[in-house]
Amino acid sequence: MTPEQYVQDKAARSGSSFYYAFKFLTPPRRAAITAFYAFCREVDDVVDEVHDPGVAATKLAWWRKEVSQAFAGHPTHPVMHALMPHVTDYDIRPEHLMAVIEGCEMDLQQSRYLDFAGLQRYCHLVAGVVGEVAASIFGRTQAQTITYAHRLGLALQLTNIIRDVGEDARRGRIYLPVSELQQFDVKANELLQRSAPWGYSERFTALMRFQAERAHRYYDEAFALLPAADRRAQRPGLMMANIYRTLLREIEASDFQVLHQRIALTPLRKVWIAMRTNWQAR
């Protein structure tokens, strides 16, 4: 299996909404974003699939070394072999990849965030930086597009957090800030134990509505920040935004029934949203 086949398979097997947007890129840009996305998946999988924190930390340390070696001209992992031919063309720097690793390391070091400022730091590393690299690969001519990409990355990550409250709780993690749990009188153990009936209450619904409203604000801010000159090039990011925002609205329509299930859009619906966005952005 070639490095290119490896990253393609990694991206396809993820089932992520991002994969649908990649299909609309030119072959060179699609190859670059697929390799970068595969890197992000590899690093994220260390945290999600390795149950021993010490082993996971060792694996992330290996990835730090691999990134340094790759930029020195000596990649060993298929993902880095696939990514390195694109780093100059799309301004992908070692610090971008190191930031993603740092964000995943945060998952090993803490499972709570005291306030939204702390959560924002995490989102910056695992989503904002990813958005910046993706925007460069998609094609940008304006500096403000970087600000747009970071704002959109935050909105996407907040949507993920809302969708995955129950799934994260089963792993002992709560990404909703402690200060906001206290504000709405929602106890952490209600989420972790999903106490009857599944931890749902008017308090929980109010907390989740607060989270959703904030995510919507960041989507609106991101769209307002995107320069008109870069709008066509950034269509893949807009596809992801529309897919995720539709998902957020589905979660709202379910009255935030996210503790016992993972709400998702069908592949066909994701394809339709991506195609519609591509047409509208012409």
CSV table of C-alpha atoms in Angstrom, one decimal:
chain,number,residue,atom,x,y,z
A,1,MET,CA,0.0,0.0,0.0
A,2,THR,CA,1.4,3.4,-1.0
A,3,PRO,CA,1.3,6.4,1.4
A,4,GLU,CA,-1.3,8.0,-0.8
A,5,GLN,CA,-3.5,4.9,-0.6
A,6,TYR,CA,-2.9,4.7,3.2
A,7,VAL,CA,-4.2,8.2,3.9
A,8,GLN,CA,-7.1,7.8,1.4
A,9,ASP,CA,-8.2,4.7,3.3
A,10,LYS,CA,-7.7,6.4,6.6
A,11,ALA,CA,-9.9,9.4,5.6
A,12,ALA,CA,-12.6,7.2,4.0
A,13,ARG,CA,-12.9,4.8,7.0
A,14,SER,CA,-13.4,7.8,9.4
A,15,GLY,CA,-16.9,8.4,8.0
A,16,SER,CA,-16.4,12.1,8.8
A,17,SER,CA,-18.4,14.9,7.3
A,18,PHE,CA,-15.0,16.5,6.2
A,19,TYR,CA,-14.5,13.7,3.7
A,20,TYR,CA,-17.5,14.8,1.7
A,21,ALA,CA,-16.1,18.2,1.2
A,22,PHE,CA,-12.7,16.9,0.0
A,23,LYS,CA,-14.3,15.5,-3.1
A,24,PHE,CA,-14.9,18.9,-4.5
A,25,LEU,CA,-11.2,19.9,-4.5
A,26,THR,CA,-8.7,19.7,-7.4
A,27,PRO,CA,-6.5,16.6,-7.2
A,28,PRO,CA,-3.4,18.3,-5.7
A,29,ARG,CA,-5.4,20.1,-3.0
A,30,ARG,CA,-7.4,16.9,-2.3
A,31,ALA,CA,-4.2,15.0,-1.8
A,32,ALA,CA,-2.9,17.6,0.6
A,33,ILE,CA,-6.0,17.8,2.7
A,34,THR,CA,-6.5,14.1,2.8
A,35,ALA,CA,-2.9,13.6,4.1
A,36,PHE,CA,-3.3,16.3,6.7
A,37,TYR,CA,-6.7,14.9,7.8
A,38,ALA,CA,-5.1,11.5,8.1
A,39,PHE,CA,-2.4,12.9,10.3
A,40,CYS,CA,-5.1,14.5,12.6
A,41,ARG,CA,-6.9,11.2,12.7
A,42,GLU,CA,-3.8,9.2,13.6
A,43,VAL,CA,-3.0,11.5,16.5
A,44,ASP,CA,-6.6,11.7,17.7
A,45,ASP,CA,-6.9,7.9,17.6
A,46,VAL,CA,-4.0,7.6,20.1
A,47,VAL,CA,-6.2,9.3,22.7
A,48,ASP,CA,-9.4,7.6,21.8
A,49,GLU,CA,-8.2,4.0,21.3
A,50,VAL,CA,-5.2,3.6,23.7
A,51,HIS,CA,-6.6,3.0,27.1
A,52,ASP,CA,-3.3,3.3,29.1
A,53,PRO,CA,-2.5,7.0,29.5
A,54,GLY,CA,1.2,6.3,29.8
A,55,VAL,CA,1.2,4.3,26.5
A,56,ALA,CA,-0.8,7.1,24.8
A,57,ALA,CA,1.7,9.7,26.0
A,58,THR,CA,4.6,7.7,24.7
A,59,LYS,CA,2.8,7.4,21.3
A,60,LEU,CA,2.2,11.1,21.1
A,61,ALA,CA,5.8,11.8,22.0
A,62,TRP,CA,6.7,9.5,19.1
A,63,TRP,CA,4.6,11.6,16.8
A,64,ARG,CA,6.4,14.7,17.9
A,65,LYS,CA,9.7,13.1,17.0
A,66,GLU,CA,8.2,11.9,13.7
A,67,VAL,CA,7.1,15.4,12.8
A,68,SER,CA,10.6,16.9,13.5
A,69,GLN,CA,12.2,14.1,11.5
A,70,ALA,CA,9.9,14.5,8.6
A,71,PHE,CA,10.5,18.2,8.3
A,72,ALA,CA,14.2,17.4,8.5
A,73,GLY,CA,13.8,15.2,5.4
A,74,HIS,CA,13.4,11.8,7.1
A,75,PRO,CA,9.7,10.8,7.4
A,76,THR,CA,9.0,7.2,8.4
A,77,HIS,CA,5.2,7.0,8.8
A,78,PRO,CA,3.0,6.7,5.6
A,79,VAL,CA,1.0,9.7,6.7
A,80,MET,CA,4.1,11.9,6.8
A,81,HIS,CA,5.4,10.5,3.5
A,82,ALA,CA,2.0,11.5,2.0
A,83,LEU,CA,2.0,14.9,3.6
A,84,MET,CA,5.5,16.2,3.1
A,85,PRO,CA,5.3,16.8,-0.7
A,86,HIS,CA,2.6,19.4,0.0
A,87,VAL,CA,4.0,21.4,3.0
A,88,THR,CA,5.7,24.0,0.9
A,89,ASP,CA,2.9,24.6,-1.5
A,90,TYR,CA,0.3,25.1,1.2
A,91,ASP,CA,2.4,26.6,4.0
A,92,ILE,CA,2.0,23.7,6.4
A,93,ARG,CA,4.6,24.2,9.2
A,94,PRO,CA,5.9,22.0,12.0
A,95,GLU,CA,4.2,24.2,14.6
A,96,HIS,CA,0.8,23.4,13.0
A,97,LEU,CA,1.2,19.7,13.5
A,98,MET,CA,2.7,20.1,16.9
A,99,ALA,CA,-0.3,22.2,18.0
A,100,VAL,CA,-2.6,19.3,17.0
A,101,ILE,CA,-0.5,16.9,19.1
A,102,GLU,CA,-0.5,19.3,22.0
A,103,GLY,CA,-4.3,19.5,21.9
A,104,CYS,CA,-4.5,15.7,22.0
A,105,GLU,CA,-2.1,15.7,24.9
A,106,MET,CA,-4.6,17.9,26.8
A,107,ASP,CA,-7.1,15.0,26.6
A,108,LEU,CA,-4.6,12.9,28.5
A,109,GLN,CA,-4.0,15.5,31.1
A,110,GLN,CA,-7.5,16.8,31.9
A,111,SER,CA,-11.1,15.7,31.5
A,112,ARG,CA,-12.7,18.9,32.8
A,113,TYR,CA,-12.5,22.6,31.9
A,114,LEU,CA,-13.2,25.2,34.6
A,115,ASP,CA,-14.4,27.9,32.2
A,116,PHE,CA,-15.0,28.7,28.6
A,117,ALA,CA,-11.6,30.4,28.3
A,118,GLY,CA,-9.9,27.1,29.1
A,119,LEU,CA,-12.1,25.2,26.6
A,120,GLN,CA,-11.3,27.8,23.9
A,121,ARG,CA,-7.6,27.0,24.3
A,122,TYR,CA,-8.3,23.3,23.7
A,123,CYS,CA,-10.5,24.2,20.7
A,124,HIS,CA,-7.8,26.4,19.3
A,125,LEU,CA,-5.4,23.5,19.2
A,126,VAL,CA,-7.6,20.7,17.9
A,127,ALA,CA,-9.8,22.8,15.6
A,128,GLY,CA,-8.7,26.3,15.1
A,129,VAL,CA,-5.2,25.4,13.9
A,130,VAL,CA,-6.7,22.6,11.8
A,131,GLY,CA,-9.0,25.2,10.2
A,132,GLU,CA,-6.1,27.4,9.5
A,133,VAL,CA,-4.2,24.7,7.6
A,134,ALA,CA,-7.3,23.6,5.8
A,135,ALA,CA,-8.0,27.2,4.6
A,136,SER,CA,-4.5,27.4,3.3
A,137,ILE,CA,-4.9,24.2,1.4
A,138,PHE,CA,-8.3,25.2,0.0
A,139,GLY,CA,-6.7,28.4,-1.2
A,140,ARG,CA,-6.7,31.9,0.4
A,141,THR,CA,-5.5,35.3,-0.7
A,142,GLN,CA,-6.6,37.4,2.3
A,143,ALA,CA,-5.1,37.4,5.8
A,144,GLN,CA,-8.6,37.7,7.3
A,145,THR,CA,-9.4,34.3,6.0
A,146,ILE,CA,-7.2,32.9,8.7
A,147,THR,CA,-9.4,34.6,11.3
A,148,TYR,CA,-12.5,33.2,9.6
A,149,ALA,CA,-11.0,29.7,9.7
A,150,HIS,CA,-10.2,29.8,13.4
A,151,ARG,CA,-13.7,31.1,14.2
A,152,LEU,CA,-15.3,28.4,12.0
A,153,GLY,CA,-13.1,25.7,13.6
A,154,LEU,CA,-14.3,26.8,17.0
A,155,ALA,CA,-18.0,26.5,15.9
A,156,LEU,CA,-17.4,23.1,14.5
A,157,GLN,CA,-15.7,21.9,17.6
A,158,LEU,CA,-18.4,23.2,19.8
A,159,THR,CA,-20.9,21.3,17.7
A,160,ASN,CA,-18.9,18.2,18.2
A,161,ILE,CA,-18.9,18.7,21.9
A,162,ILE,CA,-22.7,19.1,22.0
A,163,ARG,CA,-23.2,16.0,19.9
A,164,ASP,CA,-20.8,13.9,21.9
A,165,VAL,CA,-21.8,14.8,25.5
A,166,GLY,CA,-23.0,11.2,26.2
A,167,GLU,CA,-20.2,9.5,24.4
A,168,ASP,CA,-17.6,11.6,26.1
A,169,ALA,CA,-19.2,11.0,29.5
A,170,ARG,CA,-18.8,7.3,29.0
A,171,ARG,CA,-15.1,7.9,28.7
A,172,GLY,CA,-15.1,10.0,31.8
A,173,ARG,CA,-14.8,13.3,30.0
A,174,ILE,CA,-16.9,16.4,30.3
A,175,TYR,CA,-16.0,19.3,27.9
A,176,LEU,CA,-18.9,21.5,29.0
A,177,PRO,CA,-17.2,24.1,31.3
A,178,VAL,CA,-17.6,23.5,35.0
A,179,SER,CA,-18.7,27.2,35.6
A,180,GLU,CA,-21.6,26.7,33.1
A,181,LEU,CA,-22.6,23.4,34.7
A,182,GLN,CA,-22.8,25.3,38.0
A,183,GLN,CA,-24.7,28.2,36.3
A,184,PHE,CA,-27.5,25.8,35.2
A,185,ASP,CA,-27.3,23.6,38.3
A,186,VAL,CA,-26.3,20.5,36.3
A,187,LYS,CA,-24.2,18.0,38.3
A,188,ALA,CA,-21.3,16.3,36.7
A,189,ASN,CA,-22.4,13.0,38.0
A,190,GLU,CA,-25.7,13.4,36.2
A,191,LEU,CA,-23.8,13.4,33.0
A,192,LEU,CA,-21.3,10.7,33.9
A,193,GLN,CA,-23.9,8.3,35.3
A,194,ARG,CA,-26.7,9.4,32.9
A,195,SER,CA,-29.0,9.1,35.9
A,196,ALA,CA,-32.7,8.4,35.2
A,197,PRO,CA,-34.2,9.3,33.0
A,198,TRP,CA,-30.9,9.3,31.2
A,199,GLY,CA,-29.8,12.5,33.0
A,200,TYR,CA,-32.3,14.6,31.1
A,201,SER,CA,-33.9,17.5,32.8
A,202,GLU,CA,-35.1,21.1,32.2
A,203,ARG,CA,-31.7,22.2,33.7
A,204,PHE,CA,-29.8,20.0,31.2
A,205,THR,CA,-31.9,21.3,28.3
A,206,ALA,CA,-31.3,24.9,29.3
A,207,LEU,CA,-27.5,24.2,29.6
A,208,MET,CA,-27.4,22.6,26.1
A,209,ARG,CA,-29.5,25.4,24.6
A,210,PHE,CA,-26.9,27.9,25.9
A,211,GLN,CA,-24.1,25.8,24.3
A,212,ALA,CA,-26.0,25.7,21.0
A,213,GLU,CA,-26.7,29.4,20.9
A,214,ARG,CA,-23.0,30.1,21.4
A,215,ALA,CA,-22.1,27.7,18.6
A,216,HIS,CA,-24.6,29.5,16.3
A,217,ARG,CA,-23.0,32.9,17.1
A,218,TYR,CA,-19.6,31.6,16.1
A,219,TYR,CA,-20.9,30.2,12.8
A,220,ASP,CA,-22.5,33.7,12.1
A,221,GLU,CA,-19.2,35.4,13.0
A,222,ALA,CA,-17.2,33.1,10.8
A,223,PHE,CA,-19.4,33.7,7.8
A,224,ALA,CA,-19.2,37.4,8.3
A,225,LEU,CA,-15.4,37.3,8.5
A,226,LEU,CA,-14.9,35.4,5.3
A,227,PRO,CA,-13.6,37.8,2.6
A,228,ALA,CA,-15.6,37.8,-0.7
A,229,ALA,CA,-12.4,37.3,-2.6
A,230,ASP,CA,-11.8,33.9,-0.9
A,231,ARG,CA,-15.4,32.7,-0.7
A,232,ARG,CA,-15.2,30.5,-3.8
A,233,ALA,CA,-11.9,28.9,-2.8
A,234,GLN,CA,-13.2,28.2,0.7
A,235,ARG,CA,-16.3,26.3,-0.5
A,236,PRO,CA,-15.1,23.0,1.2
A,237,GLY,CA,-15.0,24.8,4.5
A,238,LEU,CA,-18.5,26.2,3.9
A,239,MET,CA,-19.7,22.7,3.1
A,240,MET,CA,-18.4,21.5,6.4
A,241,ALA,CA,-20.0,24.4,8.1
A,242,ASN,CA,-23.4,23.8,6.6
A,243,ILE,CA,-23.3,20.0,7.3
A,244,TYR,CA,-22.3,20.6,10.9
A,245,ARG,CA,-24.8,23.4,11.4
A,246,THR,CA,-27.6,21.2,10.0
A,247,LEU,CA,-26.5,18.6,12.5
A,248,LEU,CA,-26.7,21.2,15.3
A,249,ARG,CA,-30.2,22.0,14.3
A,250,GLU,CA,-31.1,18.4,14.3
A,251,ILE,CA,-29.8,18.1,17.8
A,252,GLU,CA,-31.9,21.1,18.8
A,253,ALA,CA,-35.0,19.6,17.2
A,254,SER,CA,-34.4,16.5,19.3
A,255,ASP,CA,-34.5,18.6,22.4
A,256,PHE,CA,-30.8,17.7,23.0
A,257,GLN,CA,-31.3,13.9,23.4
A,258,VAL,CA,-27.5,13.4,23.2
A,259,LEU,CA,-26.8,11.5,26.5
A,260,HIS,CA,-28.0,8.0,25.3
A,261,GLN,CA,-27.4,8.3,21.5
A,262,ARG,CA,-25.2,9.9,18.9
A,263,ILE,CA,-27.3,12.0,16.5
A,264,ALA,CA,-25.9,12.0,13.0
A,265,LEU,CA,-26.9,12.9,9.4
A,266,THR,CA,-27.2,10.3,6.8
A,267,PRO,CA,-24.4,10.1,4.1
A,268,LEU,CA,-26.9,11.0,1.4
A,269,ARG,CA,-28.0,14.1,3.3
A,270,LYS,CA,-24.3,15.1,3.8
A,271,VAL,CA,-23.7,14.7,0.0
A,272,TRP,CA,-26.8,16.8,-0.8
A,273,ILE,CA,-25.7,19.6,1.6
A,274,ALA,CA,-22.2,19.6,0.1
A,275,MET,CA,-23.5,19.7,-3.5
A,276,ARG,CA,-26.0,22.5,-2.6
A,277,THR,CA,-23.2,24.6,-1.0
A,278,ASN,CA,-20.9,24.1,-3.9
A,279,TRP,CA,-23.7,25.3,-6.3
A,280,GLN,CA,-24.6,28.3,-4.1
A,281,ALA,CA,-21.0,29.4,-3.7
A,282,ARG,CA,-20.3,29.7,-7.5
